[in-house]
XYZ file of C-alpha atoms in Angstrom:
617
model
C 4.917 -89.138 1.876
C 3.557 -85.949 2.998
C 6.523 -83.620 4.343
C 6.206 -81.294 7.339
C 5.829 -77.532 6.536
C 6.882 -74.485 7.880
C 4.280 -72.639 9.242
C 4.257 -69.400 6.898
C 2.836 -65.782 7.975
C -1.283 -66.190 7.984
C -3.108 -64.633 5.084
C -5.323 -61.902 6.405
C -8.944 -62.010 6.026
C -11.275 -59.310 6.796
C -14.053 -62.017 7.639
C -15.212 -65.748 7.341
C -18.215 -68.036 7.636
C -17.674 -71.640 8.766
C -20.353 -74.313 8.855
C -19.721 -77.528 11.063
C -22.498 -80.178 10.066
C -23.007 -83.649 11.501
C -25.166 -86.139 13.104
C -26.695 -85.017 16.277
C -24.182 -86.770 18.244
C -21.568 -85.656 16.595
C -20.841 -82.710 18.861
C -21.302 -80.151 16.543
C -23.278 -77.446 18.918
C -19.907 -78.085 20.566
C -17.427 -77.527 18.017
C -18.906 -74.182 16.983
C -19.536 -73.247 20.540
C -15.867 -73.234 21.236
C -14.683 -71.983 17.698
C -16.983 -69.101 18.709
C -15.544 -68.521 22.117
C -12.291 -69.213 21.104
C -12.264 -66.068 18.334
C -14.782 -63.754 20.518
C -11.761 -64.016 23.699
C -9.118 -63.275 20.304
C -11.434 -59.676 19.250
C -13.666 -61.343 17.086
C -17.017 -59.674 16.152
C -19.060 -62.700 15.881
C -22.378 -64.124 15.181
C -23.874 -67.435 15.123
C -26.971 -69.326 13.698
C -27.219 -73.539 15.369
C -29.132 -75.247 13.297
C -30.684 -79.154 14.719
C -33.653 -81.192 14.262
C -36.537 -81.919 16.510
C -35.872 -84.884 17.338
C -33.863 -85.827 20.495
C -31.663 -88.752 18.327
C -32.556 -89.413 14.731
C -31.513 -92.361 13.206
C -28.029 -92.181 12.510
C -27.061 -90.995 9.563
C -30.254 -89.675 8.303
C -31.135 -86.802 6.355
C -33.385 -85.383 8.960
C -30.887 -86.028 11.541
C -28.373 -83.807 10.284
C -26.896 -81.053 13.309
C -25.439 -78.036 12.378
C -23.533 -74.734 13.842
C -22.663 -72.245 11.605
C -20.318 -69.116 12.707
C -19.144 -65.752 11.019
C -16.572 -63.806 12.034
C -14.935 -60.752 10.984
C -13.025 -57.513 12.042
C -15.227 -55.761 10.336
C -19.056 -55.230 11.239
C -20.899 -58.929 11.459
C -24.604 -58.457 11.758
C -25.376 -61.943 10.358
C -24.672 -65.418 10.437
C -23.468 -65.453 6.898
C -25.241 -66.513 3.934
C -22.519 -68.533 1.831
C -20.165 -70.520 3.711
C -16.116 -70.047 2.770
C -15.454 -73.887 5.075
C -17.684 -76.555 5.418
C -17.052 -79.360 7.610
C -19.006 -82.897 6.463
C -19.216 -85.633 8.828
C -20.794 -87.827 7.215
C -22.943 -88.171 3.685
C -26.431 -86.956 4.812
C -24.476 -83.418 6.425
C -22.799 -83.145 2.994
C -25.901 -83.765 1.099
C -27.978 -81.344 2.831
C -25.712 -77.986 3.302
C -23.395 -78.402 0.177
C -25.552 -76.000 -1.782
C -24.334 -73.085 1.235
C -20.367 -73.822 0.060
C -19.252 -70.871 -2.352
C -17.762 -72.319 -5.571
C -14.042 -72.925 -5.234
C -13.571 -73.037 -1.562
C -12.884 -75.400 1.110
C -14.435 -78.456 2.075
C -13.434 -81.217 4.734
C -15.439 -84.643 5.147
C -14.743 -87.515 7.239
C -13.811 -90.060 4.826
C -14.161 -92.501 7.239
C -17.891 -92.411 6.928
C -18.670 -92.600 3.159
C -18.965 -95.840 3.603
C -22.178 -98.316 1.486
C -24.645 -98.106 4.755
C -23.796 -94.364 5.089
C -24.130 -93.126 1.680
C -27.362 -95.297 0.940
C -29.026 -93.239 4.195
C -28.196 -90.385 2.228
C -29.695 -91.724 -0.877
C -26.212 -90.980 -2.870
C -26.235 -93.536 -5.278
C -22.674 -93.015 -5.691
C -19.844 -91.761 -3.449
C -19.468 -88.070 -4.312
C -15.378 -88.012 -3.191
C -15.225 -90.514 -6.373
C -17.155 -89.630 -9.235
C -16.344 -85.826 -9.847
C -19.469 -84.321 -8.037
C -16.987 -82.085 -6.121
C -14.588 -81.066 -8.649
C -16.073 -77.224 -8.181
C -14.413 -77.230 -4.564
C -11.312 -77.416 -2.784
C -12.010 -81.272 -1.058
C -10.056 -82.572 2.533
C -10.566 -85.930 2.762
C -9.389 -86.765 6.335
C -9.739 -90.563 7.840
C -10.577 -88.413 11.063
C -12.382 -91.865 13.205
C -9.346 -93.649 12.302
C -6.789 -91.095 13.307
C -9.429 -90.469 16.793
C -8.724 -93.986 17.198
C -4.891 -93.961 16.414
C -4.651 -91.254 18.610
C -6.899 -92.465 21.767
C -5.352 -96.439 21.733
C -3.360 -96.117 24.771
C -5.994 -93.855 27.032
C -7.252 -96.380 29.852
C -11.048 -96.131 30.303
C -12.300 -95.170 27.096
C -15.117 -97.820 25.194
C -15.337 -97.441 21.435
C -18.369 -95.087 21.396
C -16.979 -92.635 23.218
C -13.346 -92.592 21.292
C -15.298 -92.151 17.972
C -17.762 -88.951 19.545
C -13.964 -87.472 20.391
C -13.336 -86.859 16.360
C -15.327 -83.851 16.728
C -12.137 -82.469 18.374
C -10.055 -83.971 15.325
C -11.858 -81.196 12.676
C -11.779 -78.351 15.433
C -8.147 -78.911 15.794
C -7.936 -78.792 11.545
C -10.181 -75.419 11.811
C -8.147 -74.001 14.577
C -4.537 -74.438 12.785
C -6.796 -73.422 9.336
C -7.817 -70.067 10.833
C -4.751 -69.227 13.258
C -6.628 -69.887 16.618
C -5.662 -70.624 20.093
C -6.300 -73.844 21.294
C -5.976 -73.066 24.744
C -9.258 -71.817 25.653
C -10.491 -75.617 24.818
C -8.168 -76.911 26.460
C -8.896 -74.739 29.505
C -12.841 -76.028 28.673
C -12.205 -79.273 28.721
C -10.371 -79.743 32.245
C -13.154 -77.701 33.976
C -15.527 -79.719 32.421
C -14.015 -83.219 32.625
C -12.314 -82.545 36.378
C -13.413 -85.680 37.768
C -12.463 -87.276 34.547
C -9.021 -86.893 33.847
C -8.985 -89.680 31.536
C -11.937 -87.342 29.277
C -9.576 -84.218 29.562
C -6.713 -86.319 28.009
C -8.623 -87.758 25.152
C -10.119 -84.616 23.833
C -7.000 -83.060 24.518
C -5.093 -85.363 22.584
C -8.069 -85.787 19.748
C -7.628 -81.938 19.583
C -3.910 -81.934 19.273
C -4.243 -84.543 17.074
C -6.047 -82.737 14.449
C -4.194 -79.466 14.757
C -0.500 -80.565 13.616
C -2.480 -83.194 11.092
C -3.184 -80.057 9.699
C 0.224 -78.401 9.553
C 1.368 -81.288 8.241
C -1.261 -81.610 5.383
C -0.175 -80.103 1.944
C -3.828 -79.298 0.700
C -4.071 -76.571 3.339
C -1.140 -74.567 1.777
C -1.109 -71.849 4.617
C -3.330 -71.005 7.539
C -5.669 -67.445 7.469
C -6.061 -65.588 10.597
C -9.130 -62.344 10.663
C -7.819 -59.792 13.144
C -9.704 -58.513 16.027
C -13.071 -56.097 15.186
C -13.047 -52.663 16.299
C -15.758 -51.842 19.073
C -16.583 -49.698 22.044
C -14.081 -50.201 24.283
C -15.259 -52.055 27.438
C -15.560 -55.408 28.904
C -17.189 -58.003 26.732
C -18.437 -61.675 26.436
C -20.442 -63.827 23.976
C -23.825 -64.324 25.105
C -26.622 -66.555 23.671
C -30.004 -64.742 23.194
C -31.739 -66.813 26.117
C -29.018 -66.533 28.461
C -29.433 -62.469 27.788
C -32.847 -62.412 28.300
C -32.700 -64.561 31.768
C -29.636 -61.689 32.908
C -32.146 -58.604 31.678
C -35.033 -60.387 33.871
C -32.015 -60.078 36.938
C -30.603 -56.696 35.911
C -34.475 -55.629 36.286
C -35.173 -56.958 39.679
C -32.357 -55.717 41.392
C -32.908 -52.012 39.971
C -36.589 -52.693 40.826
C -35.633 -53.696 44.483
C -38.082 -56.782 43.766
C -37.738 -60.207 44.143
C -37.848 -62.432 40.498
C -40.455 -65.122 40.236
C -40.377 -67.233 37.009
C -43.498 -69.776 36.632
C -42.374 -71.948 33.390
C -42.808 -74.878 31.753
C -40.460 -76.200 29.650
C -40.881 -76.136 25.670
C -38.300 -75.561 22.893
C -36.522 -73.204 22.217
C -37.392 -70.906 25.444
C -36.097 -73.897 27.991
C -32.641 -72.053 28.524
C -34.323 -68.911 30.327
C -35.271 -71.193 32.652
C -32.318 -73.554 32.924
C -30.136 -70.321 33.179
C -32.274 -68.541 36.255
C -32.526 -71.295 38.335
C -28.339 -70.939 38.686
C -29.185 -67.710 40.225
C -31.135 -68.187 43.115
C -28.067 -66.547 45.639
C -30.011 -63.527 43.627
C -33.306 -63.926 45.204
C -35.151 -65.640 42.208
C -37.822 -68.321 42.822
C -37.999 -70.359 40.147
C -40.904 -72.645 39.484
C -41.042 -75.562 37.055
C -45.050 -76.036 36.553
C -46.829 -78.866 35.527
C -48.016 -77.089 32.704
C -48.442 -73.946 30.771
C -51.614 -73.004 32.791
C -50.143 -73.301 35.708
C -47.396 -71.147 34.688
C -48.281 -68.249 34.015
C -50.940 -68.775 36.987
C -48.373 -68.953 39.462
C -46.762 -65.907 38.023
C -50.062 -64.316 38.017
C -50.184 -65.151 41.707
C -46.695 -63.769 42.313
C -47.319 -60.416 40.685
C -50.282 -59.954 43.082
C -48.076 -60.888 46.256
C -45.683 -57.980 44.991
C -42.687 -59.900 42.600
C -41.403 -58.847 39.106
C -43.136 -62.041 37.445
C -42.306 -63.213 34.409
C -43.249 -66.784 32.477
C -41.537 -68.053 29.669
C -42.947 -70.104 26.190
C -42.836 -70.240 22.652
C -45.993 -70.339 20.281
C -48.451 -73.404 21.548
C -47.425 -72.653 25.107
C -48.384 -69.033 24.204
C -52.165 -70.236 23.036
C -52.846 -71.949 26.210
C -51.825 -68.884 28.564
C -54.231 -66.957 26.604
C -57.253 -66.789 28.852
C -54.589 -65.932 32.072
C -53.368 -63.345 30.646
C -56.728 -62.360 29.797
C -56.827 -62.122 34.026
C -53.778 -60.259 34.306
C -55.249 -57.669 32.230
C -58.145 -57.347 33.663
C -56.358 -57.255 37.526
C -54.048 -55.010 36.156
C -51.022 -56.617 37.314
C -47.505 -56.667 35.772
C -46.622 -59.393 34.138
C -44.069 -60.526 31.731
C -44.526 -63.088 28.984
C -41.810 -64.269 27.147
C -42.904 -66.032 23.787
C -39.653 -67.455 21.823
C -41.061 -68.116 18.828
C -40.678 -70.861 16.554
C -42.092 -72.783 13.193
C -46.033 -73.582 13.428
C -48.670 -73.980 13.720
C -49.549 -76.787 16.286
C -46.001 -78.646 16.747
C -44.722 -76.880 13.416
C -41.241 -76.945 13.232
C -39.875 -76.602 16.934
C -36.394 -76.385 16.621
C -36.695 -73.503 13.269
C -37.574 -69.893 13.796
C -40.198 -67.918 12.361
C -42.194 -64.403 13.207
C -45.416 -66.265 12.950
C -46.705 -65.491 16.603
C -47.264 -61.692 15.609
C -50.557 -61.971 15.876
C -51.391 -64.151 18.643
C -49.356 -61.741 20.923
C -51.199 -59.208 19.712
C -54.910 -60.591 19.422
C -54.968 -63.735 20.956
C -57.483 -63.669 23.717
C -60.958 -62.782 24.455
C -62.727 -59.683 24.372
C -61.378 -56.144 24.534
C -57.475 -57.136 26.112
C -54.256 -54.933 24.640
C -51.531 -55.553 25.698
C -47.563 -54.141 25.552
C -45.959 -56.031 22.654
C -42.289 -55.630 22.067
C -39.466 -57.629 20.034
C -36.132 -58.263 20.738
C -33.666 -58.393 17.489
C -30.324 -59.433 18.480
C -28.710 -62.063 20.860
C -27.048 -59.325 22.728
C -29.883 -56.868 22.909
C -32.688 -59.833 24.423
C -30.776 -58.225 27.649
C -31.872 -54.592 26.872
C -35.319 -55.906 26.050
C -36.261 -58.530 28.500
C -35.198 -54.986 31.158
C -37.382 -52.837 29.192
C -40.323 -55.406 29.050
C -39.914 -55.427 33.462
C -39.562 -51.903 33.076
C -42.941 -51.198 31.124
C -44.663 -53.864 33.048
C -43.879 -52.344 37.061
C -44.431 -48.733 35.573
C -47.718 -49.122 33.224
C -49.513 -52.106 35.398
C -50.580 -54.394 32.567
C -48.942 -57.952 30.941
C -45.734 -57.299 28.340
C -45.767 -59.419 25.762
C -41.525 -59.832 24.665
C -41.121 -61.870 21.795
C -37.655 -63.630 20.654
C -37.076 -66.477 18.318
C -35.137 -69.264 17.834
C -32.937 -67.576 15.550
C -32.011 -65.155 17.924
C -32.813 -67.000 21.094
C -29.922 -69.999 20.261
C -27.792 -67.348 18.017
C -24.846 -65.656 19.817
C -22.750 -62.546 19.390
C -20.439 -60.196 21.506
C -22.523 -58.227 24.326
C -21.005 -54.945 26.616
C -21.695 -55.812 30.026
C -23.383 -53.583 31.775
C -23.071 -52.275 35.291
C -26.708 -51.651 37.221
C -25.813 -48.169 37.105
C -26.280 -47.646 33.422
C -29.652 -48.701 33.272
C -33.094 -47.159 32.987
C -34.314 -46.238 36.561
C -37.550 -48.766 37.172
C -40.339 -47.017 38.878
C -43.212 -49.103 40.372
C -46.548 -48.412 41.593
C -46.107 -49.980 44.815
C -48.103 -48.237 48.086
C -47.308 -49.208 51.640
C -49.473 -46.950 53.338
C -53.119 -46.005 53.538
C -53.840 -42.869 51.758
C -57.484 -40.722 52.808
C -60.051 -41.943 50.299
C -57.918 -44.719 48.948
C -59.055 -46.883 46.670
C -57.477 -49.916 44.600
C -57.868 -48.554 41.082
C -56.712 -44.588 41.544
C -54.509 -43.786 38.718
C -51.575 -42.064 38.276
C -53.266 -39.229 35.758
C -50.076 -39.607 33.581
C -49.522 -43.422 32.635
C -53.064 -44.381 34.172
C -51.472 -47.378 35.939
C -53.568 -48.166 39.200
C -51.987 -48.825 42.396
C -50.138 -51.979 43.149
C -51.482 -52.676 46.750
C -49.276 -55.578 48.548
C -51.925 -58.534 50.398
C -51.406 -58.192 53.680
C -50.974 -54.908 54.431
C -53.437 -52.884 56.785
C -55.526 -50.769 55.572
C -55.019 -51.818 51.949
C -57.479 -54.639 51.339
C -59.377 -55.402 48.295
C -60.910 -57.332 45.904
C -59.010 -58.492 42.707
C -60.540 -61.343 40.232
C -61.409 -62.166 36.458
C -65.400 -60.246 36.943
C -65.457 -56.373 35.785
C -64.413 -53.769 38.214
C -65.741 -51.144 39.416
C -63.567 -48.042 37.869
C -63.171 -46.601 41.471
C -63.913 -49.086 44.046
C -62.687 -52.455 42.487
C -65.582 -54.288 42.994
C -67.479 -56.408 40.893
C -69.411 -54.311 38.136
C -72.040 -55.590 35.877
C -73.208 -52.267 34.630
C -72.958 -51.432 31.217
C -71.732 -47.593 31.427
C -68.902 -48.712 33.925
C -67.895 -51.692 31.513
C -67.112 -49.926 28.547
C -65.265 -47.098 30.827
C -63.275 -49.478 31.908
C -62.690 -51.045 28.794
C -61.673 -47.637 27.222
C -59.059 -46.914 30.046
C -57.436 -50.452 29.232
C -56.732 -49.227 26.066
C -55.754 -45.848 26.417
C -53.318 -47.185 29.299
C -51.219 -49.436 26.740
C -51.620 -46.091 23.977
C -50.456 -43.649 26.494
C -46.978 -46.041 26.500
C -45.939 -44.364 23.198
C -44.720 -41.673 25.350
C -42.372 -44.080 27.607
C -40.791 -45.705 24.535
C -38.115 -44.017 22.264
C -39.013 -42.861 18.968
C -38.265 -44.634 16.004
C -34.690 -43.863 13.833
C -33.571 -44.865 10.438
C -30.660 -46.009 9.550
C -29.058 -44.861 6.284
C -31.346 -42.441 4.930
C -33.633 -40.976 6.553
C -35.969 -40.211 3.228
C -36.035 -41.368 -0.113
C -37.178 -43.880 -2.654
C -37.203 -46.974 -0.386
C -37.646 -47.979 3.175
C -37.168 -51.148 4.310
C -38.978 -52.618 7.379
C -38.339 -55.052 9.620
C -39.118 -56.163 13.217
C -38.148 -58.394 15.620
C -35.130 -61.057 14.865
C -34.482 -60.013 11.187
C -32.485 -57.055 12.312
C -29.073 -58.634 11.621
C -30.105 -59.708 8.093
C -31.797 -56.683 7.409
C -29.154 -54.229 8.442
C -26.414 -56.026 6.316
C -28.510 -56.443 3.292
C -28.952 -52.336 3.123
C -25.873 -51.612 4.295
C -24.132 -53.922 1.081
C -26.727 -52.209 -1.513
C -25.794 -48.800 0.286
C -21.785 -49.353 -0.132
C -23.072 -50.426 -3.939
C -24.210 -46.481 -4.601
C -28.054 -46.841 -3.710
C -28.190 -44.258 -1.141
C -31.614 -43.293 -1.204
C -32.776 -46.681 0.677
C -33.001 -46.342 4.242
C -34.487 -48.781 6.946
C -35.983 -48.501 10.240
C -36.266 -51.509 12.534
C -39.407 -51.834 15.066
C -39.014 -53.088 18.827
C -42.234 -51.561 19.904
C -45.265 -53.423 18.169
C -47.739 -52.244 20.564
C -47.736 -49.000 20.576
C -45.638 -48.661 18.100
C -43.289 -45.100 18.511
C -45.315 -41.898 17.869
C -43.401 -40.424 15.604
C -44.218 -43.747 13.066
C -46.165 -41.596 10.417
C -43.620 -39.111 10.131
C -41.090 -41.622 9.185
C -43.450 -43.648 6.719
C -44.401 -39.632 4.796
C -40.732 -39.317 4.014
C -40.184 -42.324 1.945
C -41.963 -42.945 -2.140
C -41.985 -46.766 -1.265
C -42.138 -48.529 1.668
C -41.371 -52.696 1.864
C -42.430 -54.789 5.107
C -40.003 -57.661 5.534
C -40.640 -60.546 7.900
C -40.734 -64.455 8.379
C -44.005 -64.842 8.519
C -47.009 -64.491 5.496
C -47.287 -60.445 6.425
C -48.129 -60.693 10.033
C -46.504 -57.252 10.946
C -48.185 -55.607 7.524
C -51.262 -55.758 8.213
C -50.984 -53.884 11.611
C -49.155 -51.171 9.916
C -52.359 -51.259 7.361
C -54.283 -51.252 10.232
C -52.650 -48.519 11.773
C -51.456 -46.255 9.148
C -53.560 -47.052 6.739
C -52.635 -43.660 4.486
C -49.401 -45.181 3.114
C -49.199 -48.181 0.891
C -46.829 -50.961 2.288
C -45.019 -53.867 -0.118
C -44.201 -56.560 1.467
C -41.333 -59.397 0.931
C -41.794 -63.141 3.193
C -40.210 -65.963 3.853
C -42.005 -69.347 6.137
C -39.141 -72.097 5.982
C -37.993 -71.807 9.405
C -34.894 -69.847 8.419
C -33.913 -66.326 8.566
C -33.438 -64.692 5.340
C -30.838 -64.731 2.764
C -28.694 -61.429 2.319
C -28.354 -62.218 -1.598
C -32.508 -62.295 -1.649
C -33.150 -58.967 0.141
C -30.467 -57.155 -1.745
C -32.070 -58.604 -5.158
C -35.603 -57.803 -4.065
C -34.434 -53.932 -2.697
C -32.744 -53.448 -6.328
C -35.704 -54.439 -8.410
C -38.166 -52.685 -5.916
C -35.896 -49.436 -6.778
């Protein structure tokens, strides 16, 4: 008989990393999501990594199907998902199998028992049950019957059939982690009755299922006493967690209404950059027009289209979407016209690995058309900041007059973490290069002599008519130009149009030293592992290892050399084969750079940097 306990003072923790792990039904996205909300409303700094297969319902209880959301939080500084996990939660044998190796030796581990049945385990090619024959012995193992105590707990709730009674355990180990880790459980509750409204008889199972599992847990004598991490200490200000896509549609908005323009998205949807578009077309009290195309083409066509008739345009996409828009964004440089093109990037090539992330699209965004066409490049490298850099990709786009290129990736893009809202005010004043009226001597491609962005001349308006197409212009007039002179004029004020941006973009900053033996290098979405990984060999007594972090690809910041000079060796690290090397090579091809990869549609591993930084030193 197991006796009721009193609930002791929590153990304080500075921070924690939980895994939940399931089958994709299992309502694990779910679970984390509201563990994560739950300790970001308690002060929490936060960040999270979902992890779930491509396919929209694998066979249950498969290896491959296996869904997982994994969550660190701290009051300290948490840049990171986490590499080892301190509590994992196993629904099943194939979740077990595949994320045991993350558990730390020693710590905590809670399975549904209720699944380890024959069938289950033979899915998960155990050939024999591993809560019987010592395989766990290194960890601290919960066995809880959690569908039979769903069940228990659900038999007198009218309206409920037995699938969706045994989906409601999910609530049964949330209500375990939330008396575990001394968390509210009314935010969930708050959750569920706005979501379930029209079903009450929803709101009272997952109530109940969540209930349920919460005073099973007080009650059960392997937890012996419940940890609590106390709220981080940040700015002050007002703050919510934000997903990386839901910050980058909110950065498109911020931008239009400092612009005074009206948003146009042209999309198509493709994993993992579907959310951008899901999340704008709530906002269309704002003034956005959102399109759904039939296809990529048409996409970034229509956007193409917009930007002429005088919109911020912007189309979303991840890597193959990003191959087909090639050739129109080919026409948008050679019209001139600001465009954004989001690419969240994923596992490839072809079909790849859609739902894993990866820095393999480097290239593409930088290269990947026809003849002579640069373009803006910049990265995004945290959930929260894909709002600072989907405004600064409008911002470059209205005041230079050519495509941005923002790239995310799924890492990022589904990852979440604490953001400062932001009022309008606070933001970077947009200039465009809209003219209303006719000017003496006008013509469509007169440049402002700083930026050498041409005039953005609205159809329609008197005076201001001219031709615009995919055929070489005329430098001055705008009309089609075959001759050879003109061509490569124009061709050489593309060019110096994106290089003159270097003087529109901040310079690049180091972080912990700013010279000696080592920097580290890193771009994009591996700023969170990064960051942590030199701050932990910093706090260890190497303090002559700094790191500087690139948004801007293309141009990169001008004062790039004079960071590189200061430093004996210098180590490119990104998820890709050395994408993001061989432009610096390219670029600055004086200094020698070492690189470090990894390609296996995961972001790297904090023990691996720190391991590769101390032998490079």
């Amino acid at each position: 008989m197991i006796a009721n306990k009193i609930k002791i003072q929590p153990e304080v923790l500075e921070a924690v990393v939980i895994r939940f792990v399931g089958d994709s039904g299992d309502g694990m996205q779910l679970t984390g999501t509201q563990f994560s909300d739950t300790s970001a409303m308690f002060g929490n700094d936060i960040a999270t990594f979902p992890n779930y297969p491509a396919e929209i319902r694998a066979p249950q209880g498969s290896l491959y199907g296996v869904s997982g959301f994994q969550v660190h939080i701290g009051s300290v500084e948490v840049s990171t998902p986490g590499d080892s996990v301190d509590l994992l939660v196993a629904m099943n044998p194939a979740a077990l199998k595949t994320n045991l190796y993350a558990l730390k030796p020693g710590h905590t581990l809670i399975v549904d028992s209720d699944s380890f049945t024959k069938k289950n385990l033979d899915k998960a090619e155990y050939s024999t049950n591993p809560l019987e024959d010592g395989s766990l012995e290194n960890y601290r193992v919960i066995e809880v019957d959690m569908t039979s105590l769903t069940k228990e707990a659900l038999k007198d709730v009218e309206g409920l059939d037995n699938k969706t009674i045994s989906r409601s355990k999910n609530m049964f180990s949330l209500g375990i982690v939330y008396w575990m880790y001394d968390r509210s459980k009314d935010h969930t509750i708050d959750f569920f009755n706005q979501k379930f409204k029209d079903k009450p008889n929803l709101v009272e199972a997952n109530t109940r299922v969540l209930n349920a599992g919460y005073y099973y847990a007080e009650t059960l004598e392997l937890i012996p006493n419940s940890y609590t991490i106390s709220p981080a200490k940040m700015p002050s200000g007002t703050y919510r967690i934000i997903m990386g896509n839901t910050a980058t549609a909110w950065g498109f908005l911020a931008a239009a209404e400092k612009s005074g323009l009206e948003l146009f998205l042209g999309s198509y949807p493709i994993t993992p950059a579907t959310d951008i578009l899901h999340e704008l077309v709530k906002h269309k009290h704002f003034g956005v027009k959102a399109f759904q195309a039939e296809d990529e083409i048409a996409g970034v066509t229509s956007a193409i289209g917009a930007a002429f008739a005088g919109d911020l345009a912007i189309t979303t996409t991840s890597g193959p979407g990003l191959a087909l828009k090639g050739e129109a964004i080919g026409l948008a440089i050679m019209t001139e016209l600001p465009l954004v093109v989001v690419n969240v990037q994923r596992g490839g090539p072809s079909t790849g690995l859609p739902t894993k992330t990866e820095q393999s699209d480097l290239l593409q965004a930088m290269y990947g058309r026809n003849g002579e066409s640069p373009v803006i490049v910049i990265a995004a490298s945290t959930p929260a900041n894909c709002f600072n850099f989907a405004y600064e990709a409008a911002r470059l786009a209205l005041e230079h007059m050519t495509p941005v290129i923002l790239l995310t990736d799924g890492y990022i893009a589904n990852g979440s973490a604490p953001w400062k809202i932001k009022t309008v005010a606070e933001m970077p004043n947009i200039k465009t290069n809209k003219i209303t009226q006719v000017k003496e001597n006008w013509h469509p491609y007169d440049r402002d002599e700083k930026t050498l962005a041409r005039n953005w001349a609205i159809p329609g308006t008197p005076g201001l008519e001219h031709r615009i197409g995919g055929l070489e212009k005329d430098a001055v007039t705008g009309n089609i130009s075959y001759e050879p002179l003109n061509h490569e004029t124009m061709i050489a004020i593309r060019a110096e149009k994106i290089e003159r941006v270097k003087f529109n973009i901040p310079d690049l900053e180091t972080e912990f030293a700013s010279e000696g033996d080592l920097l580290v290098i890193g771009w994009g979405g591996t700023y969170g592992s990064l960051h942590s990984a030199v701050k932990q060999i910093n706090d260890e007594g190497y303090k002559n290892i700094g790191y500087a972090h690139f948004n801007y690809i293309n141009p990169m910041p001008k004062n790039t050399a004079a960071i590189l000079s200061k430093f004996k060796k210098i180590v490119v690290c990104e998820l890709n084969s050395g994408q993001f090397a061989s432009i610096l090579k390219t670029k600055h091809s004086q200094f020698y750079f070492l690189q470090f990869n990894k390609v296996q549609g995961l972001p790297f591993a904090n023990n691996d940097l720190i391991q590769k930084f101390k032998e490079l030193v």
